[in-house]
Every structure is written in C-alpha cells, then in structure tokens.
Amino acid sequence: MKALSLLVLVSFLIAAAAECPFSHGNDGGNGGANAPPNEASPPKHDSSPDYSPPANNNTAPPPPASGTPPAAPGASSALAPAASPALTPAASPALAPAPASSVNKTNNGTLSLDYYANICPNLESLVQGAVRGMMASSPIAAAATLRLFFHDCFITGCDASLLIQNPNNDDEQHSSENMFLRADGYKTIAAAKAAVDADPQCANKVSCADIMALAARDAVALSGGPTWKVELGRYDAPGARASDVDLPLTTEDVPALMKRFSAHGLTVDDLVALSGGHTLGATSCVFVNSRIYPTADAFLDPGFASQLQGICPSNLDPNTFVFFDQSVTSFDNNYFLMVQQKKGVLFSDSALYFDSSSKGIVDKFAADQNAFFTQFVSSMVTLGRLGLKNAANGEIRAICTKPN
C-alpha cells in the first residue's frame, strides 16, 4: 500500500508538471497549435525516455515458451541512459575555439579535460548553477536532462542536434520517438546556455553539445549519484533531420538492444548501466498498459502488476505516469532491486533480468551501488565520445535551437 501510494503521489506530481506553458500537445509532431516550434514554445515532452505509442495498447503479449521475455507491441525508446526559452543570440556567428591538448580522440573529433581552461574558466560552475536552479524548481529536471543527453548522443552523436527546431518540424524533436521528452530538460539546457553566454569571457565560445554533457553529469551528481570529469571540445551539428532518429526500443529484448549498442561500440555492461539511468524519472502509461491489460504478462510480479493497474487506467491516459523506482528523485541502485523483484516498469527493464548476458550484471549492481556508479561513469564517458564533430563538419551554435 505504501508503494502504491507513493507511485500515485508521484504520478500526480508529474502529470501536474506536464501542464506547462512551454508545451503543446503530442499529435504526431505537428503541435497542438498547428504551428512550428520556436525557442519559447517547444514540443511537449515527458520525463521518461522518448516513445511512440504502441500499435495496440490493450493487447498483452502471450508468455513465451522459453525463458526470455515476450516481445511487446509498439515501438518506443528504451533508455535514458528526454524546447526551451529563448537563448541569447550572438552578434555574429560563433567561432570554434582552438582545442587544448587532447586526451582522447574518437571518430573525427578530439576531446580534452581542460578544453575551456583558458576560454571559459568558470564554465563548470556556470552550468552547475543553472542545473541546480532548475532542479530546485522542477522535480523532473534532472531526469529530463539526463534523457536528452542519451537521446542526442545515440542519434547522430553528441552534437546537440536534438536541440534544433526546424521551421517545417523535420527535426529530431518532432520524430515520434522523441515527442515524449519533457520540456524541463530543454529548459535546463537553455538556462545553462544563457548562464554561460552571460559571462563575457565565455559568450558564444562553448558548444551546446558540451553544455549538454556537463548538464547531464550535474543532473546525476546533484541527485546523489556519482560525479566525474567531463571530456570537452565537442562541436555542434549544423542541422538535424527526423529521419536520423533510430533509438533502442522499450519493446526489445537484450539481443535486439545489444545489436543497437554494439553498433556504437557499447557493451552489455554499458547497456545495463545506462538502463540504470531509469532510477530517475518516469514513463507514461502508454508504455505500461500493454504489459498489464487485459492481463499482466508473466514477467511482472502479480502484486506490482496490480499496483500498476491502479495507476494506469485500462482506457489509456497518456498523461498519467509511473516512476521507475520508489526513490523518485534520488540517483541510486533501487532500479536494479526493482528489476530483480520482477518490478521493472518497461519490457526492456524486465528483459535485463531474463537474459543470461545481463542478469549477473543486474545482480551485481543491485548488491553493490558503488559498482553501479563506477560502471555508469565509465559508460557515460564512452557514450559522450560518440559521433564527435570537428571544425570541418560542425560549428559552435550561437543559439542552440538554430544552426548558425
């Protein structure tokens, strides 16, 4: 009863937060007002990973004959591991700063721990202050900010392409997979960008991609999770297309998820650790109902399934949300305890405990929070190196929502 009450309370909190003046309805990408987005009026998003509604929300998959979880209907992004108020424009197109000595070279880009040491020495404190302020005003800002970083990096690399808003809505934000990302994350990045540009030494010299990487780290650390040194020196993408979006799905089992992760050089340890980002945030009942109606699937604890049915009505309400674990806004290992107990909210969560390649990792992280933190940091660093741009194919955007 206590767990149910907590989930209901938090679901109410998130549903209320969804009614923000910076969002419009999710009607497939065209916007509730049938108008293109702008910096002051981003598309509607939630604090869960990005999702597109299942094709049949009221049909539960049959239990499998083998020991693997059943395939679930629909398609939606699986990991966090989800636009903004107006950003300060530059007087002229921003020029990319010369990089400091490199410590990592990935793809066609270079990253360094001290990239901005002589360019914007107060960068980290400026970004952290903005993240802290947003978290104080929004209980879902941390989760939403962490989601953005994963989604951005997993599409065309860590290049802030997810922030771009095209006049014709043909951008990553308006893809079906990203329409449920919450405005709170975009607003956090906007606040951090504004804080950075307010410093004359830093104005228009820091990439939006680097601000996203720092903000994701701070969202975790300020929620009680680990901190780490963020490699910097990313360039921003000069454009974005909805057709580039191809994210892991909540309906996929571990082999299917690993096919996607392996394509980016990520391991099963990375998959499980980044899934642990679900310790922050919530998901819409859109992505839960297929598991609990008309009957709960075999990979949910019956009591927990009943709790979910008490939160998510059978006549689907996409504005009702369920948190991934009971610690709500704390970054910890409770998510893995839930998965162990057959209380994973999403199919892709449950799948981690019913595959031999990932089950032992779940057990390790459930038993040892420090082990989870250590792997999460390693996985976030690796994630942050994906698809880096350089001066030839990137830019330092003056306004994060628009190419220069």
Short mmCIF file of C-alpha atoms in Angstrom, two decimals:
data_model
loop_
_atom_site.label_atom_id
_atom_site.label_comp_id
_atom_site.label_asym_id
_atom_site.label_seq_id
_atom_site.Cartn_x
_atom_site.Cartn_y
_atom_site.Cartn_z
CA MET A 1 0.00 0.00 0.00
CA LYS A 2 2.86 2.36 0.83
CA ALA A 3 4.50 1.72 -2.53
CA LEU A 4 1.21 2.22 -4.33
CA SER A 5 0.52 5.48 -2.53
CA LEU A 6 3.99 6.76 -3.37
CA LEU A 7 3.62 5.88 -7.03
CA VAL A 8 0.23 7.54 -7.19
CA LEU A 9 1.55 10.66 -5.49
CA VAL A 10 4.50 10.95 -7.82
CA SER A 11 2.32 10.19 -10.85
CA PHE A 12 0.10 13.09 -9.85
CA LEU A 13 3.14 15.31 -9.41
CA ILE A 14 4.48 14.51 -12.87
CA ALA A 15 1.07 14.82 -14.52
CA ALA A 16 0.72 18.26 -12.99
CA ALA A 17 4.18 19.23 -14.17
CA ALA A 18 3.23 18.22 -17.70
CA GLU A 19 0.77 21.10 -17.88
CA CYS A 20 3.46 23.69 -18.50
CA PRO A 21 3.09 26.80 -20.66
CA PHE A 22 6.11 25.83 -22.76
CA SER A 23 4.50 22.71 -24.25
CA HIS A 24 1.94 21.81 -26.85
CA GLY A 25 0.03 18.60 -27.39
CA ASN A 26 1.54 15.47 -28.87
CA ASP A 27 -0.40 14.96 -32.06
CA GLY A 28 2.24 13.15 -34.05
CA GLY A 29 4.65 16.02 -34.40
CA ASN A 30 2.60 18.91 -35.73
CA GLY A 31 1.97 20.55 -32.39
CA GLY A 32 -1.22 21.33 -30.57
CA ALA A 33 -1.39 24.81 -32.08
CA ASN A 34 -0.57 23.56 -35.59
CA ALA A 35 2.38 25.92 -35.64
CA PRO A 36 6.13 25.33 -35.96
CA PRO A 37 8.08 25.30 -32.70
CA ASN A 38 10.27 28.14 -31.56
CA GLU A 39 12.58 28.74 -28.63
CA ALA A 40 9.73 29.91 -26.43
CA SER A 41 7.32 27.14 -27.41
CA PRO A 42 8.94 23.70 -27.55
CA PRO A 43 7.09 20.49 -28.32
CA LYS A 44 5.52 18.64 -25.41
CA HIS A 45 7.75 16.17 -23.65
CA ASP A 46 7.76 13.97 -20.57
CA SER A 47 10.48 12.90 -18.20
CA SER A 48 10.59 9.34 -19.49
CA PRO A 49 12.68 8.09 -22.39
CA ASP A 50 11.32 9.01 -25.79
CA TYR A 51 8.47 6.89 -27.03
CA SER A 52 5.99 6.42 -29.82
CA PRO A 53 2.64 4.93 -28.77
CA PRO A 54 2.25 1.17 -29.13
CA ALA A 55 0.21 -0.01 -32.05
CA ASN A 56 -2.18 -1.84 -29.74
CA ASN A 57 -2.15 -0.52 -26.19
CA ASN A 58 -4.66 -3.00 -24.81
CA THR A 59 -3.19 -6.27 -26.00
CA ALA A 60 -0.75 -8.02 -23.70
CA PRO A 61 1.80 -10.35 -25.33
CA PRO A 62 1.44 -14.07 -24.56
CA PRO A 63 4.01 -15.62 -22.21
CA PRO A 64 6.92 -17.11 -24.14
CA ALA A 65 7.70 -20.79 -24.25
CA SER A 66 11.35 -20.15 -23.41
CA GLY A 67 12.99 -18.21 -20.59
CA THR A 68 13.21 -14.93 -22.49
CA PRO A 69 10.70 -12.11 -22.01
CA PRO A 70 7.86 -11.81 -24.51
CA ALA A 71 8.04 -9.31 -27.32
CA ALA A 72 5.81 -6.36 -26.58
CA PRO A 73 3.80 -4.41 -29.14
CA GLY A 74 4.65 -0.91 -30.23
CA ALA A 75 7.89 0.99 -30.54
CA SER A 76 9.48 3.36 -28.09
CA SER A 77 12.92 4.37 -26.91
CA ALA A 78 14.29 2.18 -24.14
CA LEU A 79 16.88 4.28 -22.36
CA ALA A 80 17.67 7.47 -20.62
CA PRO A 81 20.53 6.47 -20.46
CA ALA A 82 14.09 13.16 -22.73
CA ALA A 83 12.16 23.49 -26.41
CA SER A 84 13.46 25.95 -24.36
CA PRO A 85 13.04 29.62 -23.53
CA ALA A 86 14.78 31.98 -25.92
CA LEU A 87 18.55 31.76 -25.88
CA THR A 88 20.86 34.73 -26.05
CA PRO A 89 21.79 35.28 -29.72
CA ALA A 90 25.28 36.16 -30.83
CA ALA A 91 26.05 39.36 -32.66
CA SER A 92 27.75 37.24 -35.32
CA PRO A 93 28.27 33.53 -35.99
CA ALA A 94 30.33 31.98 -33.23
CA LEU A 95 33.84 30.78 -33.97
CA ALA A 96 35.04 27.48 -32.57
CA PRO A 97 37.89 27.86 -30.07
CA ALA A 98 41.19 26.17 -30.72
CA PRO A 99 41.32 22.91 -28.75
CA ALA A 100 43.68 22.38 -25.87
CA SER A 101 45.98 19.36 -25.76
CA SER A 102 43.87 16.28 -26.37
CA VAL A 103 43.44 13.29 -24.12
CA ASN A 104 41.03 11.33 -26.30
CA LYS A 105 40.46 11.05 -30.00
CA THR A 106 37.23 9.48 -31.15
CA ASN A 107 35.86 9.26 -34.67
CA ASN A 108 36.79 12.57 -36.27
CA GLY A 109 36.86 14.68 -33.12
CA THR A 110 39.10 15.47 -30.19
CA LEU A 111 38.17 15.86 -26.53
CA SER A 112 40.14 17.21 -23.61
CA LEU A 113 39.58 17.57 -19.88
CA ASP A 114 40.91 21.15 -19.95
CA TYR A 115 39.49 22.29 -23.29
CA TYR A 116 37.99 25.51 -21.89
CA ALA A 117 40.65 26.24 -19.25
CA ASN A 118 41.71 29.44 -21.00
CA ILE A 119 38.49 30.06 -22.91
CA CYS A 120 35.77 29.84 -20.24
CA PRO A 121 37.39 29.01 -16.89
CA ASN A 122 34.08 29.32 -14.99
CA LEU A 123 32.21 27.00 -17.36
CA GLU A 124 31.52 24.14 -14.97
CA SER A 125 30.27 26.35 -12.14
CA LEU A 126 28.04 28.29 -14.54
CA VAL A 127 26.40 25.13 -15.88
CA GLN A 128 26.08 23.53 -12.46
CA GLY A 129 24.41 26.64 -11.06
CA ALA A 130 21.83 26.60 -13.83
CA VAL A 131 21.13 22.89 -13.35
CA ARG A 132 20.82 23.33 -9.60
CA GLY A 133 18.34 26.17 -10.11
CA MET A 134 16.18 24.15 -12.50
CA MET A 135 16.20 21.14 -10.18
CA ALA A 136 15.02 23.37 -7.34
CA SER A 137 12.03 24.46 -9.41
CA SER A 138 11.22 21.17 -11.15
CA PRO A 139 11.35 17.68 -9.59
CA ILE A 140 11.81 16.13 -13.03
CA ALA A 141 14.50 18.46 -14.40
CA ALA A 142 17.32 16.02 -13.59
CA ALA A 143 15.66 13.04 -15.25
CA ALA A 144 14.65 15.07 -18.29
CA THR A 145 18.17 16.48 -18.71
CA LEU A 146 19.80 13.06 -18.46
CA ARG A 147 17.36 11.71 -21.08
CA LEU A 148 18.31 14.47 -23.51
CA PHE A 149 21.98 13.55 -23.40
CA PHE A 150 21.39 9.88 -24.12
CA HIS A 151 18.97 10.59 -26.95
CA ASP A 152 21.23 13.18 -28.52
CA CYS A 153 24.34 11.00 -28.45
CA PHE A 154 22.58 7.88 -29.68
CA ILE A 155 21.18 9.50 -32.84
CA THR A 156 24.00 11.24 -34.74
CA GLY A 157 26.47 11.56 -31.90
CA CYS A 158 26.90 14.02 -29.04
CA ASP A 159 26.37 17.11 -31.16
CA ALA A 160 23.27 18.83 -29.72
CA SER A 161 21.33 18.04 -32.90
CA LEU A 162 18.38 17.14 -30.66
CA LEU A 163 18.02 20.80 -29.68
CA ILE A 164 17.48 22.07 -33.23
CA GLN A 165 13.98 23.15 -34.20
CA ASN A 166 13.39 23.26 -37.97
CA PRO A 167 10.59 25.51 -39.28
CA ASN A 168 8.96 22.53 -41.03
CA ASN A 169 9.20 20.32 -37.91
CA ASP A 170 11.52 17.91 -39.76
CA ASP A 171 13.87 17.65 -36.81
CA GLU A 172 14.78 15.12 -34.16
CA GLN A 173 12.50 16.68 -31.55
CA HIS A 174 9.47 16.05 -33.73
CA SER A 175 10.24 12.42 -34.51
CA SER A 176 7.72 10.05 -32.97
CA GLU A 177 10.43 8.58 -30.73
CA ASN A 178 11.27 11.94 -29.15
CA MET A 179 7.84 13.51 -28.75
CA PHE A 180 7.57 12.43 -25.11
CA LEU A 181 10.77 14.08 -23.95
CA ARG A 182 9.92 16.67 -21.32
CA ALA A 183 10.37 20.41 -21.74
CA ASP A 184 12.09 20.53 -18.34
CA GLY A 185 15.24 19.07 -19.88
CA TYR A 186 15.27 21.55 -22.75
CA LYS A 187 14.68 24.40 -20.32
CA THR A 188 17.61 23.25 -18.21
CA ILE A 189 19.95 23.35 -21.21
CA ALA A 190 18.57 26.76 -22.19
CA ALA A 191 19.21 28.09 -18.68
CA ALA A 192 22.76 26.74 -18.74
CA LYS A 193 23.42 28.23 -22.18
CA ALA A 194 22.12 31.61 -21.02
CA ALA A 195 24.31 31.48 -17.90
CA VAL A 196 27.40 30.66 -19.96
CA ASP A 197 26.74 33.39 -22.52
CA ALA A 198 26.16 35.94 -19.75
CA ASP A 199 29.86 35.64 -18.93
CA PRO A 200 31.67 37.92 -21.43
CA GLN A 201 34.68 35.61 -21.49
CA CYS A 202 32.52 32.63 -22.43
CA ALA A 203 29.82 34.10 -24.67
CA ASN A 204 29.33 32.06 -27.84
CA LYS A 205 32.53 30.10 -27.32
CA VAL A 206 31.07 26.97 -25.70
CA SER A 207 29.24 24.38 -27.77
CA CYS A 208 25.70 23.39 -26.91
CA ALA A 209 26.88 19.78 -27.03
CA ASP A 210 29.42 20.40 -24.27
CA ILE A 211 26.79 22.19 -22.18
CA MET A 212 24.54 19.13 -22.55
CA ALA A 213 27.34 16.81 -21.43
CA LEU A 214 28.08 18.91 -18.35
CA ALA A 215 24.40 19.31 -17.50
CA ALA A 216 23.82 15.54 -17.69
CA ARG A 217 26.73 14.96 -15.29
CA ASP A 218 25.45 17.62 -12.90
CA ALA A 219 21.89 16.25 -13.03
CA VAL A 220 23.23 12.90 -11.82
CA ALA A 221 25.61 14.29 -9.21
CA LEU A 222 23.09 16.73 -7.74
CA SER A 223 20.63 13.85 -7.41
CA GLY A 224 23.01 11.94 -5.16
CA GLY A 225 24.76 9.98 -7.89
CA PRO A 226 28.43 9.88 -8.89
CA THR A 227 30.34 12.74 -10.43
CA TRP A 228 33.14 12.62 -12.99
CA LYS A 229 35.43 14.74 -15.12
CA VAL A 230 33.67 15.53 -18.39
CA GLU A 231 35.73 15.46 -21.56
CA LEU A 232 35.03 18.60 -23.57
CA GLY A 233 35.65 20.06 -27.01
CA ARG A 234 32.58 18.87 -28.91
CA TYR A 235 31.27 20.76 -31.91
CA ASP A 236 27.57 21.19 -32.61
CA ALA A 237 25.79 19.66 -35.58
CA PRO A 238 24.95 22.17 -38.33
CA GLY A 239 21.50 20.64 -38.81
CA ALA A 240 19.06 17.92 -37.76
CA ARG A 241 16.62 15.56 -39.51
CA ALA A 242 13.83 13.46 -38.08
CA SER A 243 14.84 10.62 -40.40
CA ASP A 244 18.12 10.21 -38.49
CA VAL A 245 16.33 9.10 -35.32
CA ASP A 246 16.76 5.38 -34.64
CA LEU A 247 16.73 4.63 -30.94
CA PRO A 248 16.60 1.47 -28.81
CA LEU A 249 13.03 0.42 -28.11
CA THR A 250 11.23 -0.45 -24.90
CA THR A 251 9.78 -3.43 -26.77
CA GLU A 252 13.16 -5.06 -27.47
CA ASP A 253 14.88 -7.89 -25.65
CA VAL A 254 18.57 -7.87 -24.78
CA PRO A 255 19.85 -9.36 -28.07
CA ALA A 256 17.94 -6.71 -30.03
CA LEU A 257 19.13 -3.94 -27.74
CA MET A 258 22.71 -5.18 -27.94
CA LYS A 259 22.59 -5.13 -31.72
CA ARG A 260 21.99 -1.39 -31.47
CA PHE A 261 24.51 -0.82 -28.68
CA SER A 262 27.23 -2.86 -30.34
CA ALA A 263 26.86 -0.75 -33.47
CA HIS A 264 28.04 2.19 -31.34
CA GLY A 265 30.86 0.25 -29.70
CA LEU A 266 28.92 -0.16 -26.45
CA THR A 267 28.91 -3.36 -24.38
CA VAL A 268 26.30 -5.23 -22.35
CA ASP A 269 27.79 -3.59 -19.24
CA ASP A 270 27.05 -0.22 -20.85
CA LEU A 271 23.51 -1.33 -21.68
CA VAL A 272 22.73 -2.35 -18.10
CA ALA A 273 24.46 0.65 -16.51
CA LEU A 274 22.80 3.19 -18.79
CA SER A 275 19.46 1.48 -18.21
CA GLY A 276 20.15 2.30 -14.57
CA GLY A 277 19.55 5.91 -15.51
CA HIS A 278 15.90 4.92 -15.10
CA THR A 279 16.46 5.35 -11.37
CA LEU A 280 15.48 8.95 -12.16
CA GLY A 281 12.21 9.82 -13.87
CA ALA A 282 9.01 8.25 -15.05
CA THR A 283 7.27 6.80 -18.05
CA SER A 284 3.81 7.32 -19.48
CA CYS A 285 1.13 4.66 -19.05
CA VAL A 286 1.23 4.47 -22.86
CA PHE A 287 4.23 2.18 -22.42
CA VAL A 288 2.93 0.24 -19.46
CA ASN A 289 -0.62 -0.69 -20.45
CA SER A 290 0.42 -3.32 -22.98
CA ARG A 291 2.04 -5.23 -20.08
CA ILE A 292 -0.95 -5.15 -17.72
CA TYR A 293 -4.08 -5.36 -19.90
CA PRO A 294 -6.10 -7.45 -20.39
CA THR A 295 -3.87 -9.49 -18.06
CA ALA A 296 -0.39 -8.86 -16.74
CA ASP A 297 2.48 -10.52 -18.55
CA ALA A 298 4.44 -13.34 -16.93
CA PHE A 299 7.48 -11.18 -16.21
CA LEU A 300 5.74 -8.83 -13.77
CA ASP A 301 5.25 -9.56 -10.09
CA PRO A 302 1.46 -10.01 -9.66
CA GLY A 303 1.26 -7.55 -6.77
CA PHE A 304 3.23 -4.93 -8.67
CA ALA A 305 1.08 -5.50 -11.74
CA SER A 306 -1.97 -4.76 -9.59
CA GLN A 307 -0.35 -1.53 -8.41
CA LEU A 308 0.31 -0.52 -12.00
CA GLN A 309 -3.30 -1.25 -12.89
CA GLY A 310 -4.32 1.04 -10.05
CA ILE A 311 -2.29 3.86 -11.57
CA CYS A 312 -2.77 3.30 -15.31
CA PRO A 313 -6.44 3.06 -16.38
CA SER A 314 -7.39 0.48 -18.98
CA ASN A 315 -8.83 3.29 -21.10
CA LEU A 316 -5.37 4.67 -21.76
CA ASP A 317 -4.45 8.05 -20.26
CA PRO A 318 -1.11 9.13 -21.75
CA ASN A 319 -0.84 11.96 -19.20
CA THR A 320 -0.58 9.55 -16.25
CA PHE A 321 2.93 8.48 -15.34
CA VAL A 322 4.70 5.76 -13.36
CA PHE A 323 8.12 6.19 -11.77
CA PHE A 324 10.74 3.55 -12.42
CA ASP A 325 11.58 3.06 -8.74
CA GLN A 326 10.44 4.27 -5.34
CA SER A 327 13.31 6.64 -4.58
CA VAL A 328 11.78 9.08 -7.05
CA THR A 329 14.41 11.81 -7.45
CA SER A 330 17.48 10.07 -5.99
CA PHE A 331 20.13 8.56 -8.24
CA ASP A 332 20.80 5.18 -6.63
CA ASN A 333 20.66 1.44 -7.36
CA ASN A 334 16.99 0.94 -6.39
CA TYR A 335 16.11 0.46 -10.05
CA PHE A 336 18.08 -2.80 -10.09
CA LEU A 337 16.35 -4.02 -6.94
CA MET A 338 13.03 -3.42 -8.70
CA VAL A 339 14.20 -5.34 -11.77
CA GLN A 340 15.34 -8.24 -9.59
CA GLN A 341 11.91 -8.42 -7.97
CA LYS A 342 10.10 -8.55 -11.35
CA LYS A 343 9.05 -4.94 -10.86
CA GLY A 344 10.67 -3.49 -13.94
CA VAL A 345 8.18 -0.98 -15.34
CA LEU A 346 9.09 -1.34 -19.02
CA PHE A 347 9.54 -4.53 -21.01
CA SER A 348 13.14 -3.56 -21.74
CA ASP A 349 13.71 -3.20 -17.97
CA SER A 350 12.36 -6.70 -17.27
CA ALA A 351 14.34 -8.12 -20.19
CA LEU A 352 17.62 -7.34 -18.42
CA TYR A 353 16.85 -9.97 -15.76
CA PHE A 354 15.73 -12.69 -18.13
CA ASP A 355 18.82 -12.85 -20.29
CA SER A 356 21.95 -14.70 -19.19
CA SER A 357 24.26 -11.99 -20.56
CA SER A 358 22.78 -9.22 -18.40
CA LYS A 359 21.24 -10.95 -15.35
CA GLY A 360 24.52 -11.22 -13.46
CA ILE A 361 25.24 -7.53 -14.05
CA VAL A 362 21.82 -6.60 -12.64
CA ASP A 363 22.56 -8.74 -9.58
CA LYS A 364 25.95 -7.09 -9.12
CA PHE A 365 24.55 -3.56 -9.34
CA ALA A 366 21.65 -4.41 -7.03
CA ALA A 367 24.08 -5.71 -4.40
CA ASP A 368 26.74 -3.02 -4.80
CA GLN A 369 25.74 0.57 -5.55
CA ASN A 370 29.39 1.60 -5.91
CA ALA A 371 29.83 -0.98 -8.66
CA PHE A 372 26.86 0.54 -10.48
CA PHE A 373 28.21 4.06 -10.03
CA THR A 374 31.65 3.07 -11.32
CA GLN A 375 30.25 1.42 -14.44
CA PHE A 376 27.74 4.21 -15.02
CA VAL A 377 30.53 6.79 -15.07
CA SER A 378 32.56 4.68 -17.48
CA SER A 379 29.53 4.17 -19.73
CA MET A 380 28.65 7.88 -19.72
CA VAL A 381 32.21 8.79 -20.71
CA THR A 382 32.08 6.26 -23.55
CA LEU A 383 28.65 7.49 -24.61
CA GLY A 384 29.95 11.06 -24.64
CA ARG A 385 32.54 10.17 -27.28
CA LEU A 386 30.05 9.03 -29.90
CA GLY A 387 29.85 10.74 -33.28
CA LEU A 388 32.04 13.72 -32.49
CA LYS A 389 32.13 16.58 -34.97
CA ASN A 390 35.09 18.79 -35.80
CA ALA A 391 35.58 22.21 -37.38
CA ALA A 392 35.03 20.76 -40.85
CA ASN A 393 31.59 19.26 -40.19
CA GLY A 394 30.42 21.10 -37.07
CA GLU A 395 30.06 24.53 -35.53
CA ILE A 396 29.61 26.33 -32.21
CA ARG A 397 25.95 27.32 -32.41
CA ALA A 398 25.12 30.85 -31.27
CA ILE A 399 21.56 29.72 -30.50
CA CYS A 400 21.17 26.09 -29.52
CA THR A 401 17.84 25.69 -31.32
CA LYS A 402 19.10 27.04 -34.66
CA PRO A 403 22.05 26.36 -36.94
CA ASN A 404 24.29 29.39 -37.39
#
